[in-house]
Amino acid sequence: MPGNDRVVFRTASIEERVDAIQDALEARGLKAGEAVEELSHKATEEYVPRNGARIVARAWVDPEFRKRLLANGIAAVAEMGLPMPKHHRHLVVLENTPKLQNVICCTLCSCTAFTLIGLPPDWYKDLQYRSRVVRESRTVLKEMGLQLPPDVEIRVWDTTADTRYMVLPERPPNTDGWSEEQLAAIVTRDSLIGVARLPGT
Ligand SMILES: [Fe+2]
């Protein structure tokens, strides 16, 4: 019916767009499906906060390792069998103290030391977090459940393409004599990002 036809435009969903890109790559002989499969396996099985937790536990029990970790993060985590991607040229480990809280963000997008901390949570990628944690860090941390006394300094670190950060949280009291494995089990992802402290610290 000429004159009555209406063309309805609809934005394709993320899934449809991903499928279209994948089809286009496959059509040109690039094995996109396999690459996606491999990456999602890595993301769920290998890039987990448990890696960062193991590093923190080692740093708590081994002062020499802690020194090496603070001096050259990439080299120290490689000792533990945790190599980082080539484009992560520097790993800066930020040590918390009773009077200092380090917090990580990426004001541009979502960069993080994902092989150690895990893929960034949704809130980390959110524009609200990325902009506000810089301007009003104390308020943002409070909203996220971390209320710091006024005399605790907050330092916010903005990740870049080649420099990644990880927070070294304080070791909780009453953990003397704990094994590295026991210690690693109490280190949370949020404490590695710096938006949470561990119990008793
Ligand atoms: Fe980023």
mmCIF file with all atom_site columns, C-alpha atoms in Angstrom, residues 8 11 16 32 36 43 45 51 61 73 81 84 87 91 94 126 140 169 180 199:
data_model
loop_
_atom_site.group_PDB
_atom_site.id
_atom_site.type_symbol
_atom_site.label_atom_id
_atom_site.label_alt_id
_atom_site.label_comp_id
_atom_site.label_asym_id
_atom_site.label_entity_id
_atom_site.label_seq_id
_atom_site.pdbx_PDB_ins_code
_atom_site.Cartn_x
_atom_site.Cartn_y
_atom_site.Cartn_z
_atom_site.occupancy
_atom_site.B_iso_or_equiv
_atom_site.pdbx_formal_charge
_atom_site.auth_seq_id
_atom_site.auth_comp_id
_atom_site.auth_asym_id
_atom_site.auth_atom_id
_atom_site.pdbx_PDB_model_num
ATOM 1  C CA . VAL A 1 8   ? 10.552 1.152   11.470 1.00 0.00 ? 8   VAL A CA 1
ATOM 2  C CA . THR A 1 11  ? 18.779 -0.618  16.920 1.00 0.00 ? 11  THR A CA 1
ATOM 3  C CA . GLU A 1 16  ? 22.917 -9.233  17.242 1.00 0.00 ? 16  GLU A CA 1
ATOM 4  C CA . ALA A 1 32  ? 36.516 -15.298 15.747 1.00 0.00 ? 32  ALA A CA 1
ATOM 5  C CA . VAL A 1 36  ? 35.914 -15.599 21.796 1.00 0.00 ? 36  VAL A CA 1
ATOM 6  C CA . ALA A 1 43  ? 38.160 -14.504 31.742 1.00 0.00 ? 43  ALA A CA 1
ATOM 7  C CA . GLU A 1 45  ? 38.815 -19.456 34.826 1.00 0.00 ? 45  GLU A CA 1
ATOM 8  C CA . ASN A 1 51  ? 45.417 -14.363 41.827 1.00 0.00 ? 51  ASN A CA 1
ATOM 9  C CA . VAL A 1 61  ? 54.194 -13.550 55.063 1.00 0.00 ? 61  VAL A CA 1
ATOM 10 C CA . GLY A 1 73  ? 55.289 -5.566  40.431 1.00 0.00 ? 73  GLY A CA 1
ATOM 11 C CA . GLY A 1 81  ? 53.609 -17.895 37.796 1.00 0.00 ? 81  GLY A CA 1
ATOM 12 C CA . MET A 1 84  ? 50.838 -10.133 32.753 1.00 0.00 ? 84  MET A CA 1
ATOM 13 C CA . HIS A 1 87  ? 50.707 -4.187  27.013 1.00 0.00 ? 87  HIS A CA 1
ATOM 14 C CA . LEU A 1 91  ? 52.334 -3.036  37.727 1.00 0.00 ? 91  LEU A CA 1
ATOM 15 C CA . LEU A 1 94  ? 49.963 0.415   46.357 1.00 0.00 ? 94  LEU A CA 1
ATOM 16 C CA . ASP A 1 126 ? 30.232 3.205   35.278 1.00 0.00 ? 126 ASP A CA 1
ATOM 17 C CA . VAL A 1 140 ? 31.866 7.585   47.021 1.00 0.00 ? 140 VAL A CA 1
ATOM 18 C CA . PRO A 1 169 ? 45.457 -4.147  51.796 1.00 0.00 ? 169 PRO A CA 1
ATOM 19 C CA . GLU A 1 180 ? 49.322 -18.304 52.947 1.00 0.00 ? 180 GLU A CA 1
ATOM 20 C CA . PRO A 1 199 ? 37.819 -6.875  58.688 1.00 0.00 ? 199 PRO A CA 1
#
